[in-house]
Coordinates of C-alpha atoms in Angstrom, one line a residue:
M246 CA -10.9 -22.9 10.4
S247 CA -12.4 -26.2 11.7
K248 CA -10.2 -28.9 13.5
Q249 CA -9.3 -32.0 11.8
K250 CA -10.2 -35.3 13.4
D251 CA -7.2 -37.2 12.2
G252 CA -4.2 -34.3 11.8
K253 CA -0.8 -35.2 10.5
K254 CA 2.7 -34.3 12.1
V255 CA 4.0 -31.7 9.5
L256 CA 8.0 -31.0 9.7
M257 CA 9.0 -27.3 8.4
I258 CA 12.7 -26.3 7.3
L259 CA 13.5 -22.7 7.4
S260 CA 16.9 -21.0 6.9
N261 CA 16.3 -18.1 9.5
P262 CA 15.2 -17.7 13.2
F263 CA 11.4 -18.5 12.1
L264 CA 10.3 -15.3 14.6
V265 CA 11.3 -12.8 11.6
D266 CA 9.4 -14.5 9.0
P267 CA 6.0 -13.5 9.3
R268 CA 4.6 -15.8 6.3
V269 CA 5.8 -18.8 7.7
H270 CA 5.1 -18.2 11.1
K271 CA 1.1 -17.5 9.9
E272 CA 1.4 -21.1 7.8
A273 CA 2.6 -23.1 10.5
K274 CA 0.2 -21.7 12.8
A275 CA -3.0 -22.2 10.6
L276 CA -1.9 -25.8 10.2
V277 CA -2.2 -26.1 14.2
D278 CA -5.1 -24.3 14.6
A279 CA -6.6 -27.0 11.8
G280 CA -5.3 -29.9 13.8
N281 CA -2.2 -30.8 13.0
E282 CA 1.5 -31.2 14.8
V283 CA 4.0 -28.5 13.5
S284 CA 7.7 -28.9 14.4
I285 CA 9.8 -26.4 12.7
I286 CA 13.6 -26.7 12.1
V287 CA 15.5 -23.4 11.8
W288 CA 18.9 -21.7 11.4
D289 CA 19.4 -19.4 13.8
R290 CA 22.9 -18.0 12.6
H291 CA 23.7 -15.6 15.3
R292 CA 22.1 -17.4 18.3
D293 CA 19.5 -15.0 18.6
Y294 CA 17.6 -17.4 20.4
E295 CA 17.6 -20.4 22.7
P296 CA 17.7 -23.7 20.8
E297 CA 14.4 -24.8 21.3
S298 CA 10.8 -23.3 22.5
I299 CA 7.2 -23.6 21.9
I300 CA 5.6 -20.5 19.9
D301 CA 1.7 -20.7 19.1
G302 CA 1.8 -24.5 19.4
I303 CA 4.5 -24.9 16.9
R304 CA 7.6 -26.5 18.3
V305 CA 10.8 -24.7 17.2
I306 CA 14.3 -26.6 16.9
R307 CA 17.0 -24.2 16.4
I308 CA 20.6 -25.0 14.6
H309 CA 23.3 -22.5 15.4
N310 CA 26.6 -21.7 13.7
E311 CA 28.7 -23.9 16.0
G312 CA 32.5 -25.7 15.5
L313 CA 33.1 -25.5 11.5
M314 CA 30.1 -23.7 10.7
K315 CA 31.0 -20.6 12.8
S316 CA 35.1 -20.6 11.4
L317 CA 33.8 -20.5 7.5
P318 CA 33.6 -16.9 6.3
N319 CA 30.1 -16.7 4.7
D320 CA 26.9 -18.5 4.4
L321 CA 27.8 -19.8 0.5
F322 CA 30.3 -22.3 2.5
R323 CA 28.2 -22.7 5.5
N324 CA 25.1 -23.9 3.4
P325 CA 26.2 -27.5 2.9
I326 CA 26.9 -27.9 6.5
W327 CA 23.4 -26.3 7.5
W328 CA 21.8 -28.8 4.8
R329 CA 23.3 -31.7 6.4
M330 CA 22.3 -30.8 9.9
A331 CA 18.9 -29.8 9.2
Y332 CA 18.6 -33.6 7.8
K333 CA 20.1 -35.0 10.6
K334 CA 17.8 -33.1 13.2
G335 CA 14.7 -34.2 10.9
L336 CA 16.0 -37.3 11.1
E337 CA 16.5 -37.7 14.9
L338 CA 12.8 -36.1 15.5
Y339 CA 11.7 -38.8 13.3
R340 CA 13.3 -41.8 15.0
N341 CA 12.3 -40.2 18.6
G342 CA 8.8 -40.2 18.0
F343 CA 7.5 -37.2 15.5
D344 CA 7.3 -39.3 12.5
F345 CA 6.3 -36.7 10.0
E346 CA 4.3 -37.6 7.3
V347 CA 5.0 -34.2 5.5
V348 CA 8.4 -32.0 5.0
H349 CA 7.6 -28.4 3.8
C350 CA 10.4 -26.7 2.8
H351 CA 10.9 -22.7 2.9
D352 CA 12.9 -21.5 -0.2
L353 CA 15.8 -23.2 -2.1
D354 CA 18.4 -23.1 1.0
T355 CA 16.3 -25.9 2.7
L356 CA 15.0 -28.2 -0.1
L357 CA 17.9 -30.3 -0.4
A358 CA 17.8 -31.5 3.2
G359 CA 14.0 -32.2 2.5
V360 CA 14.7 -34.0 -0.6
W361 CA 16.8 -36.5 1.6
L362 CA 14.4 -36.7 4.3
K363 CA 11.8 -37.8 1.6
K364 CA 14.5 -40.4 0.4
K365 CA 15.0 -41.6 3.7
V366 CA 11.5 -41.8 5.5
G367 CA 8.9 -42.0 2.5
C368 CA 7.7 -38.9 3.3
K369 CA 5.6 -36.1 0.8
L370 CA 7.7 -33.0 0.1
V371 CA 6.2 -29.6 -0.2
Y372 CA 8.3 -26.6 -1.4
D373 CA 7.2 -23.2 -0.7
A374 CA 9.0 -20.7 -3.1
H375 CA 8.5 -17.2 -1.4
E376 CA 11.2 -16.2 -4.0
I377 CA 12.9 -17.1 -7.2
F378 CA 16.5 -18.0 -5.7
G379 CA 18.6 -17.5 -8.4
F380 CA 16.9 -14.6 -9.6
M381 CA 16.6 -13.2 -6.2
I382 CA 20.5 -12.9 -6.0
K383 CA 21.5 -12.2 -9.7
D384 CA 22.2 -8.6 -9.2
T385 CA 24.0 -9.0 -5.8
A386 CA 26.2 -12.5 -6.3
P387 CA 28.6 -13.9 -9.1
K388 CA 26.9 -14.8 -12.4
W389 CA 27.7 -18.7 -11.7
L390 CA 26.1 -18.8 -8.4
S391 CA 22.8 -17.3 -9.5
K392 CA 22.8 -20.1 -12.9
A393 CA 23.9 -22.7 -10.5
S394 CA 20.8 -21.9 -8.4
L395 CA 18.6 -21.5 -11.1
K396 CA 19.8 -25.1 -12.3
M397 CA 19.7 -26.9 -8.6
E398 CA 16.2 -25.7 -8.5
R399 CA 15.3 -27.0 -11.8
L400 CA 16.6 -30.5 -10.7
L401 CA 15.1 -30.8 -7.2
L402 CA 11.7 -29.9 -8.1
K403 CA 11.5 -33.1 -9.9
R404 CA 11.7 -34.6 -6.2
I405 CA 8.8 -32.9 -5.0
D406 CA 5.1 -33.7 -4.4
H407 CA 3.5 -30.1 -4.2
L408 CA 4.5 -26.7 -4.8
I409 CA 3.2 -23.5 -3.1
T410 CA 4.1 -19.9 -3.9
I411 CA 3.1 -16.4 -3.4
D412 CA 1.5 -15.1 -6.8
E413 CA 0.7 -15.9 -10.5
P414 CA 3.7 -14.7 -12.2
F415 CA 5.4 -16.8 -10.0
K416 CA 3.2 -19.8 -10.3
D417 CA 3.7 -19.4 -14.3
Y418 CA 7.4 -19.3 -14.0
F419 CA 7.4 -22.6 -11.9
A420 CA 4.5 -24.3 -14.2
S421 CA 7.0 -23.7 -17.1
I422 CA 9.6 -25.5 -15.3
A423 CA 8.0 -28.2 -13.5
D424 CA 5.1 -30.5 -13.9
K425 CA 3.9 -30.6 -10.6
P426 CA 0.8 -29.2 -8.6
I427 CA 0.5 -25.6 -7.7
T428 CA -1.1 -23.5 -4.9
I429 CA -0.9 -20.3 -4.2
V430 CA -0.8 -18.4 -0.9
M431 CA -0.4 -14.7 -0.9
N432 CA 1.3 -12.8 1.8
C433 CA -2.0 -10.9 2.9
K434 CA -2.5 -9.9 6.6
D435 CA -5.0 -10.2 9.4
L436 CA -7.9 -8.0 9.4
E437 CA -7.5 -6.1 12.4
Y438 CA -10.1 -3.5 11.7
D439 CA -13.6 -3.7 11.1
D440 CA -14.3 -0.7 8.9
Y441 CA -12.2 2.3 7.0
G442 CA -11.0 4.9 9.3
P443 CA -9.1 8.3 8.2
P444 CA -5.7 8.7 8.8
T445 CA -4.9 10.5 12.3
S446 CA -1.5 11.8 11.4
E447 CA -1.7 15.9 11.8
V448 CA 0.7 16.5 8.5
F449 CA 0.1 14.5 5.2
T450 CA 2.5 11.5 5.9
L451 CA 4.2 8.4 3.8
V452 CA 5.0 5.2 5.8
Y453 CA 7.5 2.7 5.0
I454 CA 8.5 0.1 6.8
G455 CA 10.4 -2.4 5.4
L456 CA 14.0 -3.2 3.6
M457 CA 16.0 -0.4 3.1
V458 CA 18.1 -0.9 -0.2
R459 CA 19.1 1.2 -3.3
D460 CA 17.0 -1.0 -5.6
R461 CA 13.9 0.6 -3.3
F462 CA 14.7 4.0 -3.9
F463 CA 17.3 4.2 -0.8
P464 CA 18.1 6.9 -0.2
D465 CA 16.6 9.0 -2.9
I466 CA 12.7 9.2 -1.3
I467 CA 14.6 10.6 2.0
D468 CA 16.1 13.5 -0.3
L469 CA 12.8 14.2 -2.3
V470 CA 10.0 14.0 0.8
G471 CA 13.0 16.1 2.9
G472 CA 12.7 19.0 0.1
M473 CA 8.9 19.0 0.3
E474 CA 6.3 21.2 2.2
G475 CA 3.6 19.5 4.1
V476 CA 5.1 15.9 3.9
K477 CA 6.4 13.6 6.3
L478 CA 8.2 10.3 6.2
I479 CA 8.7 8.0 8.8
I480 CA 10.8 5.0 8.2
A481 CA 11.6 1.8 10.2
G482 CA 12.8 -1.7 9.2
K483 CA 15.5 -4.5 9.8
K484 CA 19.1 -4.0 10.0
E485 CA 19.5 -5.1 6.4
G486 CA 20.7 -3.6 3.1
I487 CA 21.9 0.2 3.7
F488 CA 20.2 0.4 7.2
E489 CA 22.6 2.9 8.9
E490 CA 23.0 5.0 5.8
V491 CA 19.5 5.6 5.7
K492 CA 19.8 6.3 9.3
N493 CA 22.3 9.1 9.2
H494 CA 20.6 10.4 5.6
S495 CA 17.4 10.7 7.8
E496 CA 18.9 12.8 10.2
K497 CA 19.5 15.8 7.8
Y498 CA 15.9 16.7 7.4
D499 CA 13.2 17.6 10.1
N500 CA 10.2 15.9 8.5
V501 CA 12.0 12.4 8.0
E502 CA 11.6 10.5 11.0
F503 CA 13.6 7.0 11.3
L504 CA 12.4 4.5 13.6
G505 CA 15.0 2.0 13.4
T506 CA 13.5 -1.5 13.9
I507 CA 10.2 -1.8 15.5
P508 CA 8.2 -4.9 16.8
S509 CA 6.1 -6.1 14.1
K510 CA 2.7 -5.7 16.1
D511 CA 3.3 -1.7 15.4
I512 CA 3.4 -2.3 11.6
L513 CA -0.4 -1.9 10.9
P514 CA -1.3 1.0 13.8
L515 CA 1.6 3.0 12.3
T516 CA 0.5 2.4 8.3
R517 CA -3.3 3.5 9.5
M518 CA -1.9 6.5 11.2
A519 CA -0.3 7.6 8.2
N520 CA -1.8 8.9 4.8
A521 CA 0.0 6.4 2.3
N522 CA 2.9 4.1 2.0
F523 CA 4.7 2.8 -0.8
I524 CA 7.1 0.4 -2.5
L525 CA 9.3 1.9 -4.8
I526 CA 11.3 -0.8 -7.0
D527 CA 13.7 -1.1 -9.9
P528 CA 11.6 -3.1 -12.2
N529 CA 14.9 -3.6 -13.9
T530 CA 16.6 -6.0 -11.2
G531 CA 16.1 -9.2 -10.3
Q532 CA 12.6 -10.9 -9.7
H533 CA 10.9 -7.5 -8.7
K534 CA 8.1 -7.7 -12.1
M535 CA 6.8 -10.4 -10.5
N536 CA 6.4 -10.1 -6.8
I537 CA 3.5 -8.3 -4.7
Y538 CA 5.0 -7.1 -1.7
N539 CA 4.1 -7.1 2.2
K540 CA 3.4 -3.2 1.8
Q541 CA 0.7 -3.6 -0.4
F542 CA -1.5 -6.0 1.8
E543 CA -0.6 -4.0 5.1
A544 CA -1.9 -0.6 2.9
M545 CA -5.1 -3.0 2.3
V546 CA -6.2 -4.1 5.5
C547 CA -5.0 -0.7 6.7
G548 CA -7.6 1.0 4.3
R549 CA -4.5 3.2 2.8
P550 CA -3.4 4.0 -0.7
I551 CA -0.2 2.9 -2.1
I552 CA 2.4 4.0 -4.4
V553 CA 3.8 1.6 -6.7
T554 CA 6.5 1.4 -9.7
K555 CA 5.3 0.8 -13.0
G556 CA 6.3 -2.4 -14.7
T557 CA 5.8 -4.5 -11.9
Y558 CA 2.9 -7.0 -11.4
A559 CA 2.3 -5.1 -8.3
A560 CA 1.4 -2.2 -10.2
K561 CA -1.0 -3.9 -12.2
M562 CA -2.5 -5.2 -8.9
T563 CA -2.6 -1.3 -7.8
E564 CA -4.4 -0.5 -11.1
E565 CA -6.8 -3.0 -11.2
L566 CA -8.2 -2.5 -7.5
K567 CA -7.7 1.5 -8.1
C568 CA -6.1 1.3 -5.1
G569 CA -3.2 3.4 -5.0
L570 CA -1.2 5.3 -7.7
T571 CA 1.6 4.1 -10.0
V572 CA 4.8 6.2 -10.7
D573 CA 8.1 6.0 -13.3
Y574 CA 11.2 4.6 -11.3
N575 CA 12.5 8.3 -10.8
K576 CA 12.1 11.5 -8.7
E577 CA 9.9 13.7 -11.0
S578 CA 7.3 10.7 -11.2
V579 CA 7.2 10.2 -7.3
R580 CA 7.3 13.5 -6.6
D581 CA 4.3 13.9 -8.3
A582 CA 2.1 11.4 -6.9
I583 CA 3.0 12.3 -3.5
I584 CA 1.5 16.2 -4.0
K585 CA -1.2 14.4 -5.9
L586 CA -2.1 12.6 -3.1
R587 CA -1.6 15.6 -0.1
D588 CA -3.7 17.7 -2.1
D589 CA -6.5 15.8 -3.0
P590 CA -7.9 14.6 0.1
K591 CA -11.1 12.7 -1.6
L592 CA -8.9 11.1 -4.0
C593 CA -6.6 9.2 -1.1
E594 CA -9.8 8.5 0.8
E595 CA -11.4 6.8 -2.3
L596 CA -8.3 5.0 -2.5
G597 CA -7.9 3.8 0.5
R598 CA -11.5 2.7 0.7
N599 CA -10.9 0.6 -2.4
A600 CA -8.0 -0.8 -0.5
F601 CA -9.9 -1.3 2.4
R602 CA -12.8 -3.0 0.7
A603 CA -10.2 -5.6 -1.5
A604 CA -8.9 -6.7 1.8
K605 CA -12.1 -7.3 3.3
E606 CA -13.5 -9.3 0.0
K607 CA -10.3 -11.3 -1.0
Y608 CA -6.9 -9.8 0.3
N609 CA -6.7 -11.3 3.6
W610 CA -5.4 -14.2 5.7
E611 CA -8.4 -15.8 6.5
M612 CA -8.7 -16.4 3.0
E613 CA -5.1 -17.7 2.4
K614 CA -5.3 -19.8 5.3

């Protein structure tokens, strides 16, 4: 990407510590590489990182839970304070010389602060919707909160200048509720490998690195693979969801390896070593029908087939690209797909090569940035 002669100053706002959010990191770095100056205000709830640092040329300013925020029972009560603190920190940066022309807000739990900053300093406002927040919390939060989030988002969308989101179904949804320009930026991965390479695992190996929750077929997948011959399962992910339950469940089986949390740099090598990966999502919960998942893009750049649940946009993409198998959300269907890939190395390679070709031709970060 060529350098701009007159780069802009961009302020991002993000409600997590940044280093755990590869999408935001990639977007911010792409802007810096293009000659822009980027600062990002983040919410580091557990004080995992220092108050301020420079990462890949990006200035990261962290807000910690202190004072009243620390004493409140949960994030539902902390959010209004976070919005006010992010707004005040943004205004402070502006008045101290970082006179940003654009505020780039990531997800709904940052957008109100961006709206306030736009009103105060007259900048442009970009909304980056990684999720549809009200749908995402629909099955885990009170109904009133989900409805309130959807209503809040509709109202705030009137104040933005441009919307970024992750795929076509999300774009269609936002186009139906907001008359704003929309750009899709998918969560594609860097092309780390020049050519297709065969798996190096000694036994047919499935790998999953991601969130472990019940509507992603956990812990069912452990019991399923644990009872299969000639198959190994490797699991890793962040300490969220049912992490501890999955860890304990994995210890019951010799062919299931639980790695815990691993560095992000190890995700692609581990995926490429294995024979296949999977994203098994209950299509009847939340916004799952609309999503494309990181697992899909990781499989593509590594040249590995993926097993995906039918009735989802991810399954539609898998079928069109012929880069994996689609299954019903039950043990029998998943078992059949695993056996099919285990017993047919030629099919496994063909699907993997299709996946890698799709990554090289279209689904890579160089294209998205």
